[in-house]
Coordinates of C-alpha atoms in Angstrom, one line a residue:
X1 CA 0.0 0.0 0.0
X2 CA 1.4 3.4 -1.4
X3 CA 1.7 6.5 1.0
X4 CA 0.9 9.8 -0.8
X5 CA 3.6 11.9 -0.9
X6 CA 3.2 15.4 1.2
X7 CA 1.8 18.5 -1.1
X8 CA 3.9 21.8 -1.1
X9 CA 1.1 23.3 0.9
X10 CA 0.7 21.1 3.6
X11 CA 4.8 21.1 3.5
X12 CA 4.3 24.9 4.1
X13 CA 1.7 24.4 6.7
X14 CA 3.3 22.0 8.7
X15 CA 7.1 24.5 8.5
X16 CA 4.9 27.7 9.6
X17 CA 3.2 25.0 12.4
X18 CA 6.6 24.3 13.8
X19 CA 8.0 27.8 13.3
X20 CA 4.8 29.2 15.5
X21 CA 5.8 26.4 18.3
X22 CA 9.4 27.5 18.4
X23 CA 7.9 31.5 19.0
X24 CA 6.1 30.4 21.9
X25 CA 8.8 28.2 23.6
X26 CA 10.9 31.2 23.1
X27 CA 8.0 33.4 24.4
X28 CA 7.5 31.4 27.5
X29 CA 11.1 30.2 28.4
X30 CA 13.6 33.4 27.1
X31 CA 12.7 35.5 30.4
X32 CA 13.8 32.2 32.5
X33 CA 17.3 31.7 30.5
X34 CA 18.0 35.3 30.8
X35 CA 17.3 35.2 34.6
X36 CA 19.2 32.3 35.3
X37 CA 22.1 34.2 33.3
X38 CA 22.1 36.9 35.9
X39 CA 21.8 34.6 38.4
X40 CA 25.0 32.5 37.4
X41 CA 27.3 35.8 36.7
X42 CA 26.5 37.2 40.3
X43 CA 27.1 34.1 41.9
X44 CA 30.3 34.1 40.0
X45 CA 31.7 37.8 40.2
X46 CA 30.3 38.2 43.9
X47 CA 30.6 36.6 47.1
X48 CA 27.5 37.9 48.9
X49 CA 24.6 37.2 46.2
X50 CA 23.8 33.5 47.3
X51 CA 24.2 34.7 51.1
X52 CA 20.6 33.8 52.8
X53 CA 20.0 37.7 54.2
X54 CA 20.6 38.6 50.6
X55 CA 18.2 36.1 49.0
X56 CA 15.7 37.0 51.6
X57 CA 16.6 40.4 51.3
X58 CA 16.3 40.2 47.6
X59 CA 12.5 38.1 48.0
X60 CA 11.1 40.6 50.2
X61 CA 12.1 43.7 47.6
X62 CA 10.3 41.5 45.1
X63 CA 7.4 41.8 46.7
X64 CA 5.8 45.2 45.5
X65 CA 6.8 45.3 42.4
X66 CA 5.8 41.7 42.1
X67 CA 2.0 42.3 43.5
X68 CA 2.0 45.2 40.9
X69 CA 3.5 43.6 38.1
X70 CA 0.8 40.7 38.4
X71 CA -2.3 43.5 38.8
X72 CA -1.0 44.8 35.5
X73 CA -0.5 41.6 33.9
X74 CA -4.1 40.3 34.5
X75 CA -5.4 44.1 33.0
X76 CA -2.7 43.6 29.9
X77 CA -4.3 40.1 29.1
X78 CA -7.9 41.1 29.4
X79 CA -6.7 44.4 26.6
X80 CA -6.2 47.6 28.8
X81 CA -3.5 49.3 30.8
X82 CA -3.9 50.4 34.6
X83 CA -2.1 53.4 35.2
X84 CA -3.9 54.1 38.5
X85 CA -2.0 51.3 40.4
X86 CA 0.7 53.4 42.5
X87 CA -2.0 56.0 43.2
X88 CA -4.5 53.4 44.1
X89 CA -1.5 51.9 46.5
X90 CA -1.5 55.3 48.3
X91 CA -4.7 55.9 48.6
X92 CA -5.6 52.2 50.2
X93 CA -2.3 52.3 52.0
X94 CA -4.1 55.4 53.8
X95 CA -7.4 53.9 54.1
X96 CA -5.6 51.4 56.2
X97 CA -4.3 53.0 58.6
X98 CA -7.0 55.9 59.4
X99 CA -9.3 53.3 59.8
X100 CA -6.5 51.3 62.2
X101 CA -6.3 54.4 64.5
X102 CA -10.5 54.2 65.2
X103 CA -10.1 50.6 65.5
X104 CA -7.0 47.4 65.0
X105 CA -4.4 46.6 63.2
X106 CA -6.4 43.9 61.3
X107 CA -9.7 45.8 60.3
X108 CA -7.7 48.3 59.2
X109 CA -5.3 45.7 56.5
X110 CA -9.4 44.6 55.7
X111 CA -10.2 48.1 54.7
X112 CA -7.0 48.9 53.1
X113 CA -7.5 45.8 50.5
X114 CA -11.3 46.5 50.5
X115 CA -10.5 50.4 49.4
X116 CA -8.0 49.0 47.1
X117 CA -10.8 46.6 45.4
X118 CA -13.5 49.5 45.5
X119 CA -11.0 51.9 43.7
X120 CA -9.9 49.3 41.0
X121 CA -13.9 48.6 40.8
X122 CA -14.5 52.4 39.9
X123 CA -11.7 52.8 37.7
X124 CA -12.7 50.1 35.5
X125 CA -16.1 51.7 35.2
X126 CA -15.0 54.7 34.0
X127 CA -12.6 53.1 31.7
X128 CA -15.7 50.7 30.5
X129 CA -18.3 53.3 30.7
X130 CA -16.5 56.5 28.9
X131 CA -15.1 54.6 26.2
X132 CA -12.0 56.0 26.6
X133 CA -8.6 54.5 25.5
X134 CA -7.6 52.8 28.9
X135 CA -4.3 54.4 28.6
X136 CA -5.5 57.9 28.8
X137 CA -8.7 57.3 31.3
X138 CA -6.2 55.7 33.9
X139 CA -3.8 58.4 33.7
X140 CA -6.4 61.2 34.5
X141 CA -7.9 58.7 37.3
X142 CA -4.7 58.1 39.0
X143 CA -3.7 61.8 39.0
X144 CA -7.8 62.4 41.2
X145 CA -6.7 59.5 43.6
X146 CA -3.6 61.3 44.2
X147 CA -5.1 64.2 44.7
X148 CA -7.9 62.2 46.8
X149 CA -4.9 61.3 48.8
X150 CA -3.4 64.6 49.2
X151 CA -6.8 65.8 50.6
X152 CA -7.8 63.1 52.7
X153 CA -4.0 63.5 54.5
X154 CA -3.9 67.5 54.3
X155 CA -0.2 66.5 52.3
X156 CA 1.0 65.2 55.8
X157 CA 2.1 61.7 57.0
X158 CA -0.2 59.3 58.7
X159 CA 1.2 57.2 61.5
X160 CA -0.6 54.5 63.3
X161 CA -1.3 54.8 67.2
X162 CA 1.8 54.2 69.1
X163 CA 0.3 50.9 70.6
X164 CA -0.6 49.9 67.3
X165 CA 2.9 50.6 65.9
X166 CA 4.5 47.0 66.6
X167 CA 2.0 45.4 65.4
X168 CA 1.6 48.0 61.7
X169 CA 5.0 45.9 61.0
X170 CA 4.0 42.5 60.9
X171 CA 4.8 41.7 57.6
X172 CA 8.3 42.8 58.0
X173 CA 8.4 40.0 60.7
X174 CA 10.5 36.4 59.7
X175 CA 8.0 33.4 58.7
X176 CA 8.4 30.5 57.0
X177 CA 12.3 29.4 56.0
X178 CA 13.5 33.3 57.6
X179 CA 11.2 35.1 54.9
X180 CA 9.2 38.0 56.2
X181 CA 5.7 37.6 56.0
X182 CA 5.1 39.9 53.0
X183 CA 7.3 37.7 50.8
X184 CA 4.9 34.6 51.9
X185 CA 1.8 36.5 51.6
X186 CA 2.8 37.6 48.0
X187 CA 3.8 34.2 47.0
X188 CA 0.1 32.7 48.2
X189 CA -1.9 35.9 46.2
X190 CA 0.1 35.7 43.0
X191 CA -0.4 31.7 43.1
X192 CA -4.0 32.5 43.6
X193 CA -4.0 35.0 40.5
X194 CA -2.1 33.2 38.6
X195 CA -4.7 29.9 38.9
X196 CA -7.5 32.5 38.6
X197 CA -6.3 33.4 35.2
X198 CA -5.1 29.9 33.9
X199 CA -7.4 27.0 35.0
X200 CA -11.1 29.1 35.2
X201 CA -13.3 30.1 32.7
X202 CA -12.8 33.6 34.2
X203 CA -9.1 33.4 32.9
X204 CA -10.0 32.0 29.6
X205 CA -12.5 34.9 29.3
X206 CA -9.8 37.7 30.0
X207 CA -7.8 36.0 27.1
X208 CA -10.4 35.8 24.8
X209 CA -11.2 39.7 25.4
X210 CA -7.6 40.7 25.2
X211 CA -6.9 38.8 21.8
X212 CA -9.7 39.7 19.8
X213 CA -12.5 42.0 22.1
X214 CA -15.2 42.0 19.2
X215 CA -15.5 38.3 18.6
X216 CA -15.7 37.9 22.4
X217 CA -18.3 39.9 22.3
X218 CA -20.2 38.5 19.9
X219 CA -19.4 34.8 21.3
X220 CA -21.1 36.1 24.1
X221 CA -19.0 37.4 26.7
X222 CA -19.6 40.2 28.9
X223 CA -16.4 42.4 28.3
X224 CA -17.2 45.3 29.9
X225 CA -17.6 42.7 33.0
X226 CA -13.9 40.9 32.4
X227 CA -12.4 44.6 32.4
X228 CA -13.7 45.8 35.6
X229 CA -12.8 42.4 37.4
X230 CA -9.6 42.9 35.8
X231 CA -8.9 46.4 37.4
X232 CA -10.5 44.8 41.1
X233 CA -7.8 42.6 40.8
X234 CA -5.0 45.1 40.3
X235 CA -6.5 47.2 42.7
X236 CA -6.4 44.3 45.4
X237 CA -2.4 43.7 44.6
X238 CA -1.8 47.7 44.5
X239 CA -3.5 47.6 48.3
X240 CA -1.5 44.7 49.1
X241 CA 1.6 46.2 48.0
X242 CA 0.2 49.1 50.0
X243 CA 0.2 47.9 53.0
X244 CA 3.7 46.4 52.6
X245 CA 5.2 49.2 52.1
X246 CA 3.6 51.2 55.2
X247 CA 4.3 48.2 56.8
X248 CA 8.3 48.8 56.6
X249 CA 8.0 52.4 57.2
X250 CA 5.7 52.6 59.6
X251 CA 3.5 55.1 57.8
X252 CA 1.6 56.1 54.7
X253 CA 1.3 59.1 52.6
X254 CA 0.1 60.7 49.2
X255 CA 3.6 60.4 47.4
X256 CA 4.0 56.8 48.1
X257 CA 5.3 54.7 45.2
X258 CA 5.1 57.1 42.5
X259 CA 5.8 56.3 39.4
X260 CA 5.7 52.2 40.7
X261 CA 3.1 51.2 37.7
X262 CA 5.2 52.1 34.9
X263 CA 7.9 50.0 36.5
X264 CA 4.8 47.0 37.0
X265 CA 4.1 47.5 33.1
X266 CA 7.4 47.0 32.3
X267 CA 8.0 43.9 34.5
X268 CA 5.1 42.3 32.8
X269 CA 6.3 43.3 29.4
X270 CA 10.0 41.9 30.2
X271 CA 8.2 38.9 31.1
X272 CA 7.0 38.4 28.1
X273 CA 3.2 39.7 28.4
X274 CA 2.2 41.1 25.0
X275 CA 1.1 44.6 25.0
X276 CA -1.4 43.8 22.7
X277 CA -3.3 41.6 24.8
X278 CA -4.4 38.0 24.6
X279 CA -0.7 36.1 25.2
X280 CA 0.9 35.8 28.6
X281 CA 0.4 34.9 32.4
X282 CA 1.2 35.6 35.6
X283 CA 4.1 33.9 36.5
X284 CA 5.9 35.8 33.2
X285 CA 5.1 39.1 34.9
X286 CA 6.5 37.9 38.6
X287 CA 9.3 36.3 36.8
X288 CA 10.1 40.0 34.8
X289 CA 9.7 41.8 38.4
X290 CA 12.3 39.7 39.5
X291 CA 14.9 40.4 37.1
X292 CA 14.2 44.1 37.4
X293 CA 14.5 43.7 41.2
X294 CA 17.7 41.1 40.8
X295 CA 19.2 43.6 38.0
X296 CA 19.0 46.2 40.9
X297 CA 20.5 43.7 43.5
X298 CA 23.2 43.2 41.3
X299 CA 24.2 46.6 40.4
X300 CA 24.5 47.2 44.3
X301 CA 26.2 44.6 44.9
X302 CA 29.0 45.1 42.1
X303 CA 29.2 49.1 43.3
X304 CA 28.3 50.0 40.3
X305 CA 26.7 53.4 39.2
X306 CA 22.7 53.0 39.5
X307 CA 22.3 55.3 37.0
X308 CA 23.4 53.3 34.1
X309 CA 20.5 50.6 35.8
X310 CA 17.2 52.8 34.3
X311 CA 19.6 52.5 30.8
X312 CA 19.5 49.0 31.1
X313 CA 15.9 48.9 31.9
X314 CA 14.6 51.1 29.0
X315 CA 16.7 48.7 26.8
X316 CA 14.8 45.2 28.4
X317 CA 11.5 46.8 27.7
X318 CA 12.5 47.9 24.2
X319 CA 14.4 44.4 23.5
X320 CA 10.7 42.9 24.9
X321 CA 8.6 44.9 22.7
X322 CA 10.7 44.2 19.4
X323 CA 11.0 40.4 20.0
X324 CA 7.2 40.0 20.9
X325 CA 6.5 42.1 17.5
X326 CA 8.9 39.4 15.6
X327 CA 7.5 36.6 17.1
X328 CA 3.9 37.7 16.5
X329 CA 4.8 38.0 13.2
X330 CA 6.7 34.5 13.3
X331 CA 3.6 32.8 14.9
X332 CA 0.9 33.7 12.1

């Protein structure tokens, strides 16, 4: 019995098939080989980096930027951008510990994450609602929660009562293996997250939006709904991180974090996240946090001139960029 011979156009087919493959291995496994690159040269050319108060040290800086970068991960896949994330931060952060001084330490982490859900709830309304480009109706939200901020705290610093104040810092306090507690709590939310958005229909909904918005919408699925749950989400981690960082200084205030979701964009981005929407997870946008936070470690470390660190940043985000246009274009 004869086997027919493939045609040129399933030869074709089956080269692009295998050409699409290799783009997504290198999509999903290039941010791991460059980390463990770093990784092996500071081990090598320093004698501190594998040092356990350095690797805990270097988990627990993680841990904002990490919470952040997963908050604008989730809102990249689903299609939009959150811009409101450092602002929402400051604003929870607040909540948290006005509402600590009327009452404890505990209801007032509750309301801190509960503001930080409310405010990602509003601002995807009014991205969903206006019609607006997300990029331009986050930027004009963030700059009213700042200036929410700057209201509520009269520009001044809020502290805690003094009996309250040991307990503020609890997630600065070891845990499991010597890690502080906000290192554990960020591993157990973004493992949460990142199950959310990969085994749910919920997750398979905010990838369907962010690839192609109209055809979910005509399958069916609510995407004015995906978007708004999309900035809860990032509002919960932007609390979270929130709370962290009043947690180390013993305070909050209206100026905290500035500038902190451009550097979450760009950790999801290095990760591999596409800025178009539709392709990436979670665990790419932790994974691109750490190398930012493991390029800053290292720089540091080596006594090297930190200013020469945003360089090399601004080139990882345009080295990201190109290669996810190439591969896109590689994959169709």
């Amino acid at each position: 019995m004869s086997v027919d011979a493939a045609t040129p156009t399933e030869s074709a087919q089956s080269v692009e098939a295998t050409a699409s493959r290799r783009a997504v291995r290198v999509r999903d496994y290039g941010i791991l080989v460059a980390l463990i690159a770093i990784v092996i040269a500071l081990s090598l050319s320093t004698d501190t980096f594998l040092t356990r108060s350095n690797l805990v040290n270097l988990l627990d800086q993680c841990t904002v930027v990490g919470l952040l970068a997963a908050g604008a991960t989730v809102c990249i896949l689903s299609g939009v951008f959150d811009l409101t994330a450092s602002a929402t931060l400051a604003v929870a952060a607040i909540v948290g510990v006005e509402i600590m001084r009327v009452t404890n330490v505990p209801i007032g982490f509750g309301a801190a994450v509960l503001a930080g859900a409310l405010l990602g709830f509003v601002t995807g309304m009014i991205v969903v609602r206006s019609g607006i480009n997300s990029f331009i109706a986050t930027l004009a939200t963030s700059i009213i929660y700042r200036g929410v901020a700057v209201v509520v705290t009269a520009g001044a610093i809020v502290y805690p009562l003094g009996s309250q104040t040991e307990n503020f810092g609890a997630l600065t306090w070891p845990s499991v293996f010597g890690l502080t507690s906000a290192t554990v709590m960020f591993v157990v939310v973004v493992l949460a997250i990142g199950l959310l958005i990969a085994t749910t229909t919920f997750g398979r909904r905010v990838y369907a939006v962010g690839g192609n918005l109209e055809a979910a919408r005509l399958s069916g699925i609510r995407v004015g709904s995906i978007h708004v749950a999309a900035y809860a989400i990032s509002g919960v981690c932007s609390a979270l991180a929130g709370l962290i960082l009043a947690s180390r200084a013993g305070s909050a205030q209206s100026t905290m974090a500035t500038g902190a979701e451009l550097t979450a964009i760009a950790a999801a981005v290095i990760g591999g996240t596409s800025i178009l929407g539709g392709e990436g997870a979670i665990w790419r946008g932790v994974v691109g946090a750490f190398l930012l936070t493991l390029i800053g470690n290292g720089f540091n470390l080596l006594g090297w001139d930190t200013i020469y660190q945003q360089v090399l940043q601004g080139c990882l985000i345009l080295f990201a960029v190109t290669t996810d246009r190439w591969l896109r274009r590689r994959s169709r």
